Coordinates of C-alpha atoms and ligand atoms in Angstrom, one line a residue:
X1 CA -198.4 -201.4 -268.0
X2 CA -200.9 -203.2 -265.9
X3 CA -199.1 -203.0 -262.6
X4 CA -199.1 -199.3 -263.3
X5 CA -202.5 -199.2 -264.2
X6 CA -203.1 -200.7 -260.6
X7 CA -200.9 -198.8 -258.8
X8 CA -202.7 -195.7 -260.5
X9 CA -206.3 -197.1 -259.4
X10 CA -204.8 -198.1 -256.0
X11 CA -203.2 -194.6 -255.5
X12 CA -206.9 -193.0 -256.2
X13 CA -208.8 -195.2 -253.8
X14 CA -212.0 -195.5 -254.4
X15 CA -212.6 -192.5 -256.0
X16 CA -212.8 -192.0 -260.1
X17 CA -210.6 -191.3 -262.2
X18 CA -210.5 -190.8 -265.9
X19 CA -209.3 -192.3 -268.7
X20 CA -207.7 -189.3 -269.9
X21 CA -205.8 -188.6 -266.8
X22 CA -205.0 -192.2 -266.6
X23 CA -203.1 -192.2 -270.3
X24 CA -201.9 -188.9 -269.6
X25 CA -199.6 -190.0 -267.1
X26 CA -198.7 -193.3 -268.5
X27 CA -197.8 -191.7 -271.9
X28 CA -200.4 -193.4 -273.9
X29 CA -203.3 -193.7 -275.8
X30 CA -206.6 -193.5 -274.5
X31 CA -207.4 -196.9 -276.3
X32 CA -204.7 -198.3 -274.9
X33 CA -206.0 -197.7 -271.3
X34 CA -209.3 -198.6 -272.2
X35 CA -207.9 -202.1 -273.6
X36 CA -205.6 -203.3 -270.5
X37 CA -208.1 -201.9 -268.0
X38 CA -211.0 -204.9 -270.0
X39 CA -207.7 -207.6 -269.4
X40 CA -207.1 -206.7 -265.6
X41 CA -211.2 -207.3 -265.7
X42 CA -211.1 -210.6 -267.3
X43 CA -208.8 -211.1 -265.1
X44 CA -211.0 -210.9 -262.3
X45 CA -209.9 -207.2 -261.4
X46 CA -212.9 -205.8 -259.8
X47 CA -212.4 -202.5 -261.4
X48 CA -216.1 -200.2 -262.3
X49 CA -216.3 -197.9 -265.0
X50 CA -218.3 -195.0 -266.3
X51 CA -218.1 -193.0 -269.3
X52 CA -218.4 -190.0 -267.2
X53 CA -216.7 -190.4 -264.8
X54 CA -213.4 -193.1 -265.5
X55 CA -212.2 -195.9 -263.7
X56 CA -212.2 -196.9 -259.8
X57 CA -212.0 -200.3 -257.7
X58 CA -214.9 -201.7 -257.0
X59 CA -215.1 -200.7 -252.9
X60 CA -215.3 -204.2 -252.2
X61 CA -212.2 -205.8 -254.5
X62 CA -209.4 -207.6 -253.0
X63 CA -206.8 -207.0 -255.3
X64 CA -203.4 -208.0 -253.7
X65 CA -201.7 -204.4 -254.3
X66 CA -198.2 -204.1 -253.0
X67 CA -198.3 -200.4 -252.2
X68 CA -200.3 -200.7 -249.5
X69 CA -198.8 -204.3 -248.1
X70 CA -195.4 -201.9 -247.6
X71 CA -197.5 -199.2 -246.0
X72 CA -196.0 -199.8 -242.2
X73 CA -194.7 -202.7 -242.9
X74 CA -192.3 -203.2 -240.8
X75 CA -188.4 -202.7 -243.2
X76 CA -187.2 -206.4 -242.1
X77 CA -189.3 -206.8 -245.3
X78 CA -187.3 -204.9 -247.8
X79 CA -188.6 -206.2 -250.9
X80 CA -191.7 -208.1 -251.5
X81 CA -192.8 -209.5 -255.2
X82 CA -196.2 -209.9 -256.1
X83 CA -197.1 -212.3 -258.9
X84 CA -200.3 -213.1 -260.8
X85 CA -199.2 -217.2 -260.5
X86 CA -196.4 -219.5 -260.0
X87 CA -196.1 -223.3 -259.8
X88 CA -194.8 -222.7 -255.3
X89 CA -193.8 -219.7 -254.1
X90 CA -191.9 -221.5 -251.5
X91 CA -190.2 -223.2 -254.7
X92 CA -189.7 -219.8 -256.6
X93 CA -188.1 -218.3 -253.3
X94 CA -185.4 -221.5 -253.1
X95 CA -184.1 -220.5 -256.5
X96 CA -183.3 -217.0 -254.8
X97 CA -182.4 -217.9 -251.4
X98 CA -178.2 -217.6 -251.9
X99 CA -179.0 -213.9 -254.1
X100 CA -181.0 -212.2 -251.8
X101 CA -180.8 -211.2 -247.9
X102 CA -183.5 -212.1 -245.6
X103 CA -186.5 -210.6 -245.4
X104 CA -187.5 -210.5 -249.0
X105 CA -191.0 -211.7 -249.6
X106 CA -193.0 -213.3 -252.8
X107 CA -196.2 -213.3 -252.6
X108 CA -199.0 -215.2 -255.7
X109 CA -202.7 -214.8 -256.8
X110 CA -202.6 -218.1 -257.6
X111 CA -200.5 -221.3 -257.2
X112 CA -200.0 -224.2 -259.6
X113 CA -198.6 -226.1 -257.7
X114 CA -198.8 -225.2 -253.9
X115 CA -197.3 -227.2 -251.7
X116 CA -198.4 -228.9 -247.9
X117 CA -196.7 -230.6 -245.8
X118 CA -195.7 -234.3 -245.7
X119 CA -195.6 -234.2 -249.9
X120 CA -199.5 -233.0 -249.8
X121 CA -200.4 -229.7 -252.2
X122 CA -202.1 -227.0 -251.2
X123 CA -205.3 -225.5 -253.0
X124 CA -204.4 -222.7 -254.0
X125 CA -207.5 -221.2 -256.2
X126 CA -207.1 -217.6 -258.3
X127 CA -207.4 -214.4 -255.9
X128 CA -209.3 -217.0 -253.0
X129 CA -206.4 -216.8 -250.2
X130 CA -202.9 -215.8 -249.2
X131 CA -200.0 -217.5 -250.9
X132 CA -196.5 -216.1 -249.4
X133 CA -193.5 -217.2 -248.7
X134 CA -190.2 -214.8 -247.1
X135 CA -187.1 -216.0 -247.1
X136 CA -184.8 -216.0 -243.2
X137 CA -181.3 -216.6 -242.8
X138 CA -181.1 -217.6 -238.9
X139 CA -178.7 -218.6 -236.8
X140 CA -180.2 -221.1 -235.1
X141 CA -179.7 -224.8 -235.2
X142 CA -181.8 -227.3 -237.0
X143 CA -183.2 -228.3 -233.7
X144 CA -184.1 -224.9 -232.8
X145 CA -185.8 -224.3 -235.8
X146 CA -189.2 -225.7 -235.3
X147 CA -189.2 -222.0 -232.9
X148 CA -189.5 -220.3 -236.3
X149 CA -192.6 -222.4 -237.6
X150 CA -194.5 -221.8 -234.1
X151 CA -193.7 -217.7 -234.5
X152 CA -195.5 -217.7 -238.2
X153 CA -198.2 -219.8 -236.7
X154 CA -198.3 -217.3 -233.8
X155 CA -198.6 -214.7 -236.5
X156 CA -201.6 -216.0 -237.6
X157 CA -203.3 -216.7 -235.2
X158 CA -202.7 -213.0 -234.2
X159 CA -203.8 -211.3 -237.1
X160 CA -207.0 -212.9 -237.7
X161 CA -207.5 -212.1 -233.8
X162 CA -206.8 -208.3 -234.9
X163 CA -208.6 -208.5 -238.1
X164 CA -211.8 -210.2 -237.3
X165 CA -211.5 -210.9 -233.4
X166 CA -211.7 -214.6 -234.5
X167 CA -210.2 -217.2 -231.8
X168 CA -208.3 -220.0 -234.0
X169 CA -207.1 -222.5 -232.8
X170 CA -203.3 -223.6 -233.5
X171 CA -202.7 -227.4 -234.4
X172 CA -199.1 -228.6 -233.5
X173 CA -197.1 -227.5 -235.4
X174 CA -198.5 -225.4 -237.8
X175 CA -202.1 -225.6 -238.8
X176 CA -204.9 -222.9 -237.9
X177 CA -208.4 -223.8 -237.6
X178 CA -211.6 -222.5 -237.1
X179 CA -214.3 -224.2 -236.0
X180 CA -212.9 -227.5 -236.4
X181 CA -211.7 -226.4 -240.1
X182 CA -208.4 -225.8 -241.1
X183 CA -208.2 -222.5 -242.8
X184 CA -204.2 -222.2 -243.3
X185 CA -201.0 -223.9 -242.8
X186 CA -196.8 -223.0 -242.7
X187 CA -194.6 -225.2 -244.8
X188 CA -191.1 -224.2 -243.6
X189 CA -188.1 -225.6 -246.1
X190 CA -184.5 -225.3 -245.2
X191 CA -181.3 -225.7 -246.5
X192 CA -178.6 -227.7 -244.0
X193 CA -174.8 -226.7 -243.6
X194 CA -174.4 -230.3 -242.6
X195 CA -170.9 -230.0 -240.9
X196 CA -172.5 -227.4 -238.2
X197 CA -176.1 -228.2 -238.7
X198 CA -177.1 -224.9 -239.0
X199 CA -179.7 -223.2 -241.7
X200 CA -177.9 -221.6 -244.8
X201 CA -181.3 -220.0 -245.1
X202 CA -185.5 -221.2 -244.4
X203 CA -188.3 -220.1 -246.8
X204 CA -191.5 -219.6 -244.4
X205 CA -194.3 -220.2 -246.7
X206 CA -197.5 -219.2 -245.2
X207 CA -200.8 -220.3 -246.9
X208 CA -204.5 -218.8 -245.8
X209 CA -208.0 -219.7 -247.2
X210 CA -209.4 -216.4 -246.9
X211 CA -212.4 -216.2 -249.7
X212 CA -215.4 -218.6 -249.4
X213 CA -214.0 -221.2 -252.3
X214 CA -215.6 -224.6 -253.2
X215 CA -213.2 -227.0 -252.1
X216 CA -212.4 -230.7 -253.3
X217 CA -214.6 -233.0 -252.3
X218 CA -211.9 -235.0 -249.8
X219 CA -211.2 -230.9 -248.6
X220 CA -215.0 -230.2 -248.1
X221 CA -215.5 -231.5 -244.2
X222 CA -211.9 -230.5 -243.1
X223 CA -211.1 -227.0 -244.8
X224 CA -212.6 -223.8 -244.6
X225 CA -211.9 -220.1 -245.5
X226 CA -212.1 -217.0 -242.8
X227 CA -215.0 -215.4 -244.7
X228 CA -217.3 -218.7 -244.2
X229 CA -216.9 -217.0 -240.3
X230 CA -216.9 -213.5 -240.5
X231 CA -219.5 -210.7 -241.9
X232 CA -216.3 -208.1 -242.0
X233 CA -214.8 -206.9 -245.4
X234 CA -212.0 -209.0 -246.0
X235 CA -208.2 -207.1 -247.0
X236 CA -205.8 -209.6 -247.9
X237 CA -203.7 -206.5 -248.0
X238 CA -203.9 -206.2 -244.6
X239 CA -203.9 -209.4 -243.4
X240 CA -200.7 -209.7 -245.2
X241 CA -199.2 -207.2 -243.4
X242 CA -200.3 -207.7 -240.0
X243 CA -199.0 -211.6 -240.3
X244 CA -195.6 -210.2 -241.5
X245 CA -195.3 -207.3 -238.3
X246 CA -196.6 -210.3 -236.2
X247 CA -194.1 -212.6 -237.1
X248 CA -191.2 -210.0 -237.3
X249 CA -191.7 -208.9 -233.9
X250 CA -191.9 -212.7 -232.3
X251 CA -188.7 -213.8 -234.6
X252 CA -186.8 -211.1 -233.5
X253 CA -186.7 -212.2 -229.9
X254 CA -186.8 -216.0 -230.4
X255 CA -184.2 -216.4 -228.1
X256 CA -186.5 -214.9 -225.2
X257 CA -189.7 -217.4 -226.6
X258 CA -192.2 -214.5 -225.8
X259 CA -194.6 -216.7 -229.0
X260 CA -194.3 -219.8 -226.9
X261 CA -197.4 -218.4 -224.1
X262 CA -199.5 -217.7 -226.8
X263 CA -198.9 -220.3 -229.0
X264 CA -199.4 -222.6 -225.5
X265 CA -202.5 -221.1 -224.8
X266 CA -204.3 -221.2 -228.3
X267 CA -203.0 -225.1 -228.6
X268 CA -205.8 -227.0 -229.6
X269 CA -203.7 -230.4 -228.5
X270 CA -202.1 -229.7 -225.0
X271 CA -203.2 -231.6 -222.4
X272 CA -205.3 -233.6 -225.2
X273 CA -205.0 -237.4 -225.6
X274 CA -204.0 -237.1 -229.1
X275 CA -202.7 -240.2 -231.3
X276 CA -199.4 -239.8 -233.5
X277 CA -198.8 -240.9 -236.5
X278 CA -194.8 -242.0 -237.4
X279 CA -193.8 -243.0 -240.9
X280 CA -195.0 -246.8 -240.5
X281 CA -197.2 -247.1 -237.5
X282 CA -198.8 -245.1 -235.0
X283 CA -199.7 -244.8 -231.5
X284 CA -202.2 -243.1 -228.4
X285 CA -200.2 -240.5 -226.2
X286 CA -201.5 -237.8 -224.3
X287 CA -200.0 -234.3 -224.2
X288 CA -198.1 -233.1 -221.4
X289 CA -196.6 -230.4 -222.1
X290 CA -195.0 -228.1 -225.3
X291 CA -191.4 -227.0 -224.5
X292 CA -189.2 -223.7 -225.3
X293 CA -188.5 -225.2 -229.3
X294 CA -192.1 -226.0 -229.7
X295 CA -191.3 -229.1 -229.4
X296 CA -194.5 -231.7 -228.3
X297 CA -193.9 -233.6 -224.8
X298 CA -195.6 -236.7 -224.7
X299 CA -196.9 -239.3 -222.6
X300 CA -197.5 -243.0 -224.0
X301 CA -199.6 -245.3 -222.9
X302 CA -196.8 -247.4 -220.9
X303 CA -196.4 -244.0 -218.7
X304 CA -193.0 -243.1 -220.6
X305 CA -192.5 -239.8 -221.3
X306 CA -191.0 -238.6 -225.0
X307 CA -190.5 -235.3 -226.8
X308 CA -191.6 -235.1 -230.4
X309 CA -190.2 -232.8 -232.9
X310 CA -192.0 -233.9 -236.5
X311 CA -194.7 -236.2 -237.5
X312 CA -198.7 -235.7 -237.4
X313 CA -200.9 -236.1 -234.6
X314 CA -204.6 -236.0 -234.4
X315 CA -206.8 -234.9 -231.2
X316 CA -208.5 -238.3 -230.3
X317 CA -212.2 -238.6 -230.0
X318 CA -213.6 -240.1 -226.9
X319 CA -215.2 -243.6 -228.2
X320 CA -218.8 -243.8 -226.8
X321 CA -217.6 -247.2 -225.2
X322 CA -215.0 -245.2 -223.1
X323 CA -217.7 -244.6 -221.2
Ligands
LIG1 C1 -199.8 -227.3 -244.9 O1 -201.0 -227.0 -244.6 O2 -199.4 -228.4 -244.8 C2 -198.8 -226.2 -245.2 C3 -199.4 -225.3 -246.3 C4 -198.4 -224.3 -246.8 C5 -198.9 -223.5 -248.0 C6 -198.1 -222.4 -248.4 S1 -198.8 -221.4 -249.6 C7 -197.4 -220.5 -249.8 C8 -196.2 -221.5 -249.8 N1 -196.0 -222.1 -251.1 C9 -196.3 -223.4 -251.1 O3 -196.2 -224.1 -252.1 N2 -196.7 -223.8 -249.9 C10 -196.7 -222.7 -248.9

C-alpha cells in the first residue's frame, strides 16, 4: 500500500492531488489513505498536505523512488529493489547471486549493518546517502578483476562531475574524496571457481554520503557528504542512475580499458610518495605508474620496482624536516 501510495505521489510530481482520487484508485478508504500517508511521514517522507487541495512531495524531498531510477536507465539493469533497510545490501545480494542474472540491483534507505572494506562498516544513516549494490557475472579472471572496482569508481567520479561539476578525487582503489574527505567507497565481493579462478559472480556495492549527516566522532575529520560542497538540489534518484549508465558503459568495454585515462588522471596517488600498509608491517614507496588492471606500480625505497594489487596506502605528508 505504501509503495503505491509513492508511486501515486511520484507519478503526480509536484503537483496535488487529493485524497479522494488517491483512494479512488487504490480501492480504499479515504481514512485509509489519510493513515499510511502520516506513516510514510513519520517515516521521514517529506510529503505536504492541504485539506484543499490533497497530497504532494515536498519540492525538495529525496525519496529514493524507483520509477524514476528506471527512467533511461540503461536495460543492463533489468530489475532493481528498493528497500526501506537491510543489515548489507552487498550481503542481501550474495544470498541471490546463483537466482538471478546480472544486472539486477538492490538498493536501501538505510543499512544496519553496512559494510567497508578491510572488515570496517560503513555509516549508513536513514535517507542520508546511497546504499547499492548490483550483482555481475564476468568473465574475467580474479586478477583482472580489480578493472571492475576502478570502472564503479570511474562511475563516480563521473556522475558527481555531471551532477554538481565537482572534481573528486579517486583514492586507489576505490575511495572518492572531496576536499580531502572521503565521501564514498566500492566494496566489491566475489565468489571464486577455484579450479579456473574465475568469478562465479561479483556484487559491486557502491556506498555515497550524499546528505550533510553528523558523523562519528573518529569519522568527523576524514568523511564528508556531497551537500557539505554543493548549493545544488540533491536527486539521489539521479545520481543513482547516472552512476549505473556510467559504470555500464565503462564495463561493457573493459577489455579496451577506456576507464583507465580517467581513472589515471583523477588519481589522487600517482606519482605521489605514498606509504603502504601490508597485513603486519608497512613501508614508503612512491608511485610510478597504474597499469591496464588498475593495478598500483611502485617504487621502494631500495629503487625496486613492484606491482600492488590489494592493501591500503596513504598519500605521505612532507615532514617539515624534509626540508
Ligand atoms: C569502503 O569505503 O571501504 C567501501 C564502502 C562500501 C559501502 C557500500 S554501501 C552498499 C554496499 N553494502 C555494504 O554493506 N557495503 C557497500
Amino acid at each position: 500500500m505504501k509503495s503505491k501510495i509513492l508511486q501515486i505521489l511520484n507519478e503526480h510530481c509536484d503537483t496535488y492531488i487529493s485524497g479522494e482520487e488517491i483512494s479512488s484508485k487504490l480501492k480504499v478508504s479515504r481514512m485509509t489513505i489519510s493513515k499510511q500517508i502520516r506513516k510514510l511521514i513519520e517515516q521521514g517522507y517529506q510529503i505536504e498536505s492541504s485539506t484543499k487541495k490533497g497530497y504532494r512531495f515536498s519540492s525538495n524531498n529525496d525519496v529514493l523512488i524507483k520509477e524514476r531510477i528506471i527512467d533511461n536507465l540503461h536495460p543492463f539493469f533489468y530489475d532493481i529493489e528498493t528497500m526501506e533497510k537491510i543489515s548489507s545490501t552487498n550481503d542481501y545480494l550474495k544470498t541471490l547471486a546463483f537466482d538471478k542474472q546480472e544486472g539486477y540491483v538492490c538498493i536501501a534507505d538505510y543499512q544496519e549493518k553496512g559494510k567497508g572494506r578491510n572488515g570496517r562498516s560503513f555509516y549508513s544513516p536513514k535517507q542520508k546517502g546511497i546504499y547499492m549494490s548490483f550483482l555481475l557475472k564476468p568473465t574475467l579472471s580474479v586478477y583482472e578483476s580489480l578493472k571492475i572496482t576502478a570502472c564503479a569508481s570511474v562511475a563516480l567520479w563521473e556522475a558527481i562531475k555531471k551532477n554538481y561539476q565537482i572534481d573528486s578525487k579517486i583514492k586507489w582503489v576505490n575511495d572518492i574524496f572531496i576536499d580531502e574527505k572521503k565521501i564514498g567507497g566500492i566494496l566489491c565481493e566475489a565468489s571464486l571457481e577455484m579450479n579456473t579462478a574465475r568469478m562465479d559472480y561479483m556484487v559491486v556495492g557502491i556506498g555515497v554520503n550524499v546528505h550533510k549527516q553528523i558523523f562519528a566522532k573518529d569519522l568527523a575529520s576524514v568523511a564528508g557528504s556531497i551537500e557539505e560542497f554543493s548549493d545544488k538540489i540533491i536527486s539521489r534518484n539521479q545520481l543513482i542512475k547516472d552512476i549505473l549508465n556510467c559504470f555500464y558503459k565503462y564495463y561493457n568495454e573493459i577489455d579496451k580499458n577506456t576507464f583507465l585515462p580517467i581513472y589515471k588522471e583523477h588519481s589522487s596517488v600517482l606519482y605521489k610518495d605514498i606509504m603502504v600498509y601490508e597485513k603486519n608491517y608497512s613501508y614508503p614507496a612512491k608511485v610510478l605508474d597504474i597499469d591496464t588492471n588498475a593495478s598500483l606500480i611502485i617504487e621502494k625505497e631500495d629503487g625496486s620496482t613492484l606491482t600492488i594489487n590489494s592493501g591500503e596506502v596513504s598519500i605521505r605528508k612532507i615532514q617539515e624536516n624534509d626540508f
